[in-house]
Amino acid sequence: MIRLEKRPLPSQFWQVATPIVAVIMTMFAGGLMFATLGKNPIEVIRTIFWDPLFGEFAWYLRGQLMVKAGPLILIAIGLSLGFRAGIWNIGAEGQYIMGAICGAAVGLAVFPTENRLIFPVMIVAGAFGGWAWAMIPAILKTRFNTNEILVSLMLVYVAQSILAMAALGFLRNPEGSGFPGSRNFSSYPAAANPEIIAGSGLHWGGVFALITAGLLYILLQRHILGFQIKLAGQAPRAARFHGVVPEKLVVLCMGLSGALAGLAGLFEVTGPAGQISIDFNAGYGFTAIIVAFLGRLNPLGIVLAGLLMALTYIGGEMAATNLGLPSAAVQAFQGMLLFFLLAIDVMSNYRLRLKSTAAKMLGVK
Amino acid sequence: MTENQRPLLLQVSGITKAYPGVIANSDVSFAIGTGEVHALLGENGAGKSTLVKMIYGLVKPDSGTMTWRGAAYAPSEPRAARASGVAMVFQHFSLFEALNVAENVALGMENPPGMGALAAKIKEVSTAYGLPLDPARMVGDLSAGERQRVEIIRCLLQDPKLLIMDEPTSVLTPQEVEILFRTLRQLAAEGTSILYISHKLEEIRSLCDSATILRRGKVVGSCIPRDRTAREMAELMVGAVLTPPERGAKKDWGDDKPALEVIGLNATSPIAFGTSLKDISFAVNRGEILGIAGVAGNGQVELQLALSGEITSANGMVMAHGVAIGAHGPIDRREIGFVVAPEDRLGHAAAPDMSLVENAFLTGAVRQGLTQRGFVDWPATRAFADQIIQTYDVRTPGNHVAARALSGGNLQKFVIGRELLQSPDVIVINQPTWGVDAAAAAAIRQAILDRATAGAAIIVISQDLDELLELSDNFAVLNEGRLSPPRPVKGLSIDEIGLMMGGAHGAQAVAHV
């Protein structure tokens, strides 16, 4: 019989090994899935993990890596703070949309003025939009004890409706001959977020993501607030005894994760996406949840996890176009990653024990 | 009267049971005669509970045998044990608060009779054994002592040959203990054997015919409790000579305001089914120890929360040296030298998965100056953790170890030491020695007395009356969220204390109405 036995101390080895083992197991299980779909599993896996980095089109795809990883990292880092404190913001996708709409609205309101202050103000507006959207579940939770998971998730669908309204109505390009979608920021230099180094894929969003990762790493390791966040997640009663006010922490963590998601939306709409459109959101807010856990809720781990997840996005798209793989299969592949990660995560706190037969031999019966 | 004069009921021979990392019982043997009251004596973790769980069929021994009236006995589950005539009253009750007494009793029976017949039977048994109980009352409305009666009557209805009682008096007032003992003596006289688990030596001396003493899973001796002093048995149990704690000379500190004063404190319990605090008032001066007794669940946790600042109140309800702090949170209170050690070590006083260093920071941050502009000074925090570990003899491989890896007693020493080392003015400790071995308990009590000598005002909340009487200058009882007026310990009799605790429920209730 196999039993799980709690370790006296969390295993250092498994904390590091978990993501690696999870990736390997995902490759195996995903390979099986691809094989049953009639594809050569080795070829698919190579297309997903190898070709974007070292294949024929790597010169272009490597740049795409940072484009996709930037928003994932930015959102995931914000989420990880709340997740550590046991505050579950599942609605980053909605905060991402609202950040993009708020930021874009500020920029478009002053079109076509050229001023160096426009983009910074848009950044603030984007962060505000995400923050405000996250405050709704936060305040409902602290005031009325509602469940932040449900409220934040439901608000994603509200945000999507507002996005449609914006694209079709109040932000629609007046010169767009009636087509949905806002003006394109690439033709409005004061409000645009172009690549900083050509071909690198790095725009201001990526820069913000890396800076935020560094700052929050320090916050978690060295600052009392980081200690309080960890404490609140691990032992809520001990946190209150220490002096943490849970309501304040909810507002802080929800607000920060919302603001970072809003920033990611703003950088996306002004950069790679270029405009507010009905289908502007691409699921970054949800994928970031996987990234946060894949990175073990550690800011530096999240940077690596964001890059890895971006790789599966790009590689998955390649596999879909080049090998005719259904896109649902790629999503299932990404889902497997989270599944295996959470399953193997048990190993850091528990170990497997085969029930010894020695006891039975000694025993009465 | 010795064991071999009675017909043998249960013989346990060479029982061994190991769990990963710990041997709970090692080659344990003892025997119980018919109608004998046999004590299993030992400290927490000595292996008493594991042993009786094996007799009750909850745990299977790794090796060793048992015989029941001469025949081999190896119950595979509690049902088999009950069929043989073994019944057990657990330390923690398994009752449904929303059901009445008769329904709760029926749920624990194999073939319950109809409700009417059962109610009549409960009445009959409860009067026969002097345990008054109304079958129609909701269990949620009963006191701890009355709940225990429900469990006992449930056992008695099965007509047991052996009744196992695990720490039965820990939830009872002295008067309730007297009623229970009368019942147990009556049962023994009728031929029911009783296996009585406790670490309370005076109780065992007054009740039990014989005792088996366990230490670290092994039988270290047996005795006739009546022929030994409590001290002798304690030393057998602990395996060391015990020195009672000493109080240093008292001083007059000449303060015009008490170090801590609580005035008409009301607080709603944040806990479901908790007890709210009602109009609590008391004052403690520097160098004084106030002991607060009471059966668990009468507002002890809430009082601790209200004193630590985890629940806040109107500002003037809690005063420290004349300064109102009722509306202040834990951090502000620590800043002025007011520290608290909660009862629940793992999860409340300490974060289980965090290291001892992080747990030292948990309350030490303010008074030990462990932060600089919001940033944690980890080297200083490590030094503070090491200082606690050294001063209070916390046995641990190092300060990096997670709190949950420490034994209960060691973690308790860490948690109490962490507060006492912060040179506090006011100290509140809830259950200072709960689940701690006798040597560690003595060390903790001595440390508390030393702080009082050094001029701290101390409040000890405990369910252990002996402990409170040993430590306290003044004594008060918390009952249903109300605090009795504190009285000096000197000249207080056990009977008076019992009445302060609300007396016995049922039979003696008339006495003090």
Short mmCIF file of N, CA and C in Angstrom, two decimals, chain A residues 5-10 218 221-224 227-228 230-231 234-235 237-238 240-243 349 359 362-364, chain B residues 20 62-64 310 330-331 334 340 342 344 347-348 351 353-354 358 361-363 374-376 378 402 404-405 418:
data_model
loop_
_atom_site.label_atom_id
_atom_site.label_comp_id
_atom_site.label_asym_id
_atom_site.label_seq_id
_atom_site.Cartn_x
_atom_site.Cartn_y
_atom_site.Cartn_z
N GLU A 5 3.13 10.58 3.61
CA GLU A 5 3.49 10.87 4.99
C GLU A 5 4.05 12.28 5.05
N LYS A 6 3.56 13.08 5.99
CA LYS A 6 4.00 14.47 6.05
C LYS A 6 5.46 14.55 6.45
N ARG A 7 6.22 15.36 5.71
CA ARG A 7 7.62 15.55 6.07
C ARG A 7 7.72 16.48 7.27
N PRO A 8 8.71 16.25 8.14
CA PRO A 8 8.88 17.19 9.26
C PRO A 8 9.26 18.58 8.76
N LEU A 9 10.04 18.65 7.69
CA LEU A 9 10.41 19.93 7.09
C LEU A 9 10.11 19.85 5.60
N PRO A 10 9.68 20.98 4.99
CA PRO A 10 9.46 20.94 3.54
C PRO A 10 10.77 20.60 2.83
N ILE A 218 12.59 41.52 -3.48
CA ILE A 218 13.14 42.16 -2.28
C ILE A 218 12.05 42.32 -1.22
N GLN A 221 11.45 38.94 0.44
CA GLN A 221 12.55 38.40 1.21
C GLN A 221 12.91 39.27 2.42
N ARG A 222 12.80 40.58 2.24
CA ARG A 222 13.40 41.44 3.24
C ARG A 222 12.42 42.34 3.97
N HIS A 223 11.28 42.63 3.38
CA HIS A 223 10.41 43.64 3.97
C HIS A 223 9.37 43.00 4.88
N ILE A 224 8.97 43.74 5.90
CA ILE A 224 7.99 43.21 6.86
C ILE A 224 6.66 42.91 6.17
N PHE A 227 6.79 39.52 4.81
CA PHE A 227 6.63 38.56 5.91
C PHE A 227 5.15 38.43 6.26
N GLN A 228 4.46 39.57 6.33
CA GLN A 228 3.05 39.54 6.72
C GLN A 228 2.20 38.83 5.68
N LYS A 230 3.20 36.40 3.64
CA LYS A 230 3.44 34.96 3.77
C LYS A 230 2.73 34.41 5.01
N LEU A 231 2.83 35.16 6.10
CA LEU A 231 2.24 34.72 7.37
C LEU A 231 0.73 34.59 7.22
N GLN A 234 -0.06 31.42 5.34
CA GLN A 234 0.27 30.15 5.98
C GLN A 234 -0.47 29.93 7.27
N ALA A 235 -0.66 30.97 8.04
CA ALA A 235 -1.29 30.81 9.36
C ALA A 235 -2.09 32.07 9.68
N ARG A 237 -4.45 32.86 11.72
CA ARG A 237 -4.63 33.28 13.11
C ARG A 237 -3.34 33.85 13.68
N ALA A 238 -2.22 33.23 13.29
CA ALA A 238 -0.94 33.75 13.74
C ALA A 238 -0.71 35.15 13.17
N ARG A 240 -3.04 37.43 12.53
CA ARG A 240 -3.80 38.39 13.33
C ARG A 240 -3.11 38.63 14.67
N PHE A 241 -2.54 37.55 15.23
CA PHE A 241 -1.83 37.68 16.50
C PHE A 241 -0.60 38.59 16.32
N HIS A 242 0.07 38.47 15.18
CA HIS A 242 1.21 39.32 14.89
C HIS A 242 0.78 40.78 14.77
N GLY A 243 -0.45 40.99 14.27
CA GLY A 243 -0.94 42.35 14.13
C GLY A 243 -1.38 42.70 12.72
N ASN A 349 5.92 18.69 0.61
CA ASN A 349 5.52 18.57 2.00
C ASN A 349 5.24 17.13 2.44
N ALA A 359 6.45 -4.78 9.77
CA ALA A 359 5.50 -4.67 10.87
C ALA A 359 4.52 -5.83 10.85
N LEU A 362 6.05 -9.04 12.25
CA LEU A 362 6.19 -9.03 13.70
C LEU A 362 4.84 -9.14 14.39
N GLY A 363 3.84 -8.56 13.75
CA GLY A 363 2.55 -8.36 14.39
C GLY A 363 1.81 -9.65 14.68
N VAL A 364 0.76 -9.52 15.52
CA VAL A 364 -0.01 -10.69 15.87
C VAL A 364 -0.77 -11.20 14.65
N PRO B 20 6.03 6.07 12.68
CA PRO B 20 7.28 6.57 12.08
C PRO B 20 7.96 7.56 13.00
N ASP B 62 1.77 -3.67 16.95
CA ASP B 62 2.74 -4.30 16.06
C ASP B 62 3.08 -5.70 16.56
N SER B 63 3.18 -5.85 17.87
CA SER B 63 3.43 -7.17 18.44
C SER B 63 2.89 -7.20 19.86
N GLY B 64 2.83 -8.41 20.45
CA GLY B 64 2.30 -8.55 21.79
C GLY B 64 0.89 -9.12 21.75
N GLU B 310 -6.27 41.35 19.35
CA GLU B 310 -6.83 40.72 18.16
C GLU B 310 -8.32 41.02 18.04
N PRO B 330 -2.46 44.54 18.18
CA PRO B 330 -1.36 43.84 18.85
C PRO B 330 -0.02 44.57 18.77
N ILE B 331 0.28 45.20 17.64
CA ILE B 331 1.60 45.82 17.48
C ILE B 331 1.76 47.00 18.44
N ARG B 334 2.26 45.71 21.99
CA ARG B 334 3.61 45.21 22.27
C ARG B 334 4.56 46.37 22.48
N VAL B 340 1.55 38.82 24.95
CA VAL B 340 0.56 37.77 25.16
C VAL B 340 1.08 36.47 24.57
N PRO B 342 -0.65 33.03 23.39
CA PRO B 342 -1.92 32.32 23.23
C PRO B 342 -1.78 30.84 23.57
N ASP B 344 -3.09 28.17 21.85
CA ASP B 344 -2.87 27.26 20.73
C ASP B 344 -1.51 27.59 20.10
N GLY B 347 -0.24 27.42 14.92
CA GLY B 347 -1.29 28.06 14.12
C GLY B 347 -1.73 29.39 14.69
N HIS B 348 -1.52 29.59 16.00
CA HIS B 348 -1.91 30.87 16.59
C HIS B 348 -0.68 31.58 17.16
N ALA B 351 3.55 30.15 13.54
CA ALA B 351 3.16 29.69 12.21
C ALA B 351 3.86 28.35 11.96
N ASP B 353 4.60 26.27 9.51
CA ASP B 353 5.57 25.99 8.45
C ASP B 353 6.70 27.00 8.39
N MET B 354 6.69 27.97 9.28
CA MET B 354 7.78 28.95 9.26
C MET B 354 8.88 28.53 10.24
N GLU B 358 11.73 33.05 11.76
CA GLU B 358 10.55 33.82 11.36
C GLU B 358 9.54 33.91 12.50
N PHE B 361 10.48 36.51 14.90
CA PHE B 361 10.12 37.83 14.37
C PHE B 361 8.64 38.13 14.58
N LEU B 362 7.83 37.07 14.57
CA LEU B 362 6.37 37.20 14.63
C LEU B 362 5.91 38.15 15.73
N THR B 363 6.47 38.01 16.94
CA THR B 363 6.09 38.96 17.99
C THR B 363 7.26 39.81 18.45
N GLY B 374 11.12 49.41 7.90
CA GLY B 374 10.25 48.41 7.30
C GLY B 374 10.97 47.18 6.79
N PHE B 375 12.29 47.23 6.73
CA PHE B 375 13.03 46.06 6.27
C PHE B 375 13.46 45.20 7.46
N VAL B 376 13.33 43.89 7.28
CA VAL B 376 13.61 42.97 8.37
C VAL B 376 15.12 42.81 8.53
N TRP B 378 17.39 40.39 9.38
CA TRP B 378 17.42 38.95 9.63
C TRP B 378 18.56 38.51 10.56
N ALA B 402 11.37 24.31 11.07
CA ALA B 402 9.98 24.78 11.08
C ALA B 402 9.36 24.52 12.44
N ARG B 404 6.56 23.45 13.33
CA ARG B 404 5.80 22.22 13.52
C ARG B 404 6.69 21.00 13.75
N ALA B 405 7.99 21.13 13.48
CA ALA B 405 8.89 20.00 13.70
C ALA B 405 9.27 19.85 15.17
N ARG B 418 9.84 33.49 24.06
CA ARG B 418 9.82 34.61 23.13
C ARG B 418 9.16 35.83 23.78
#
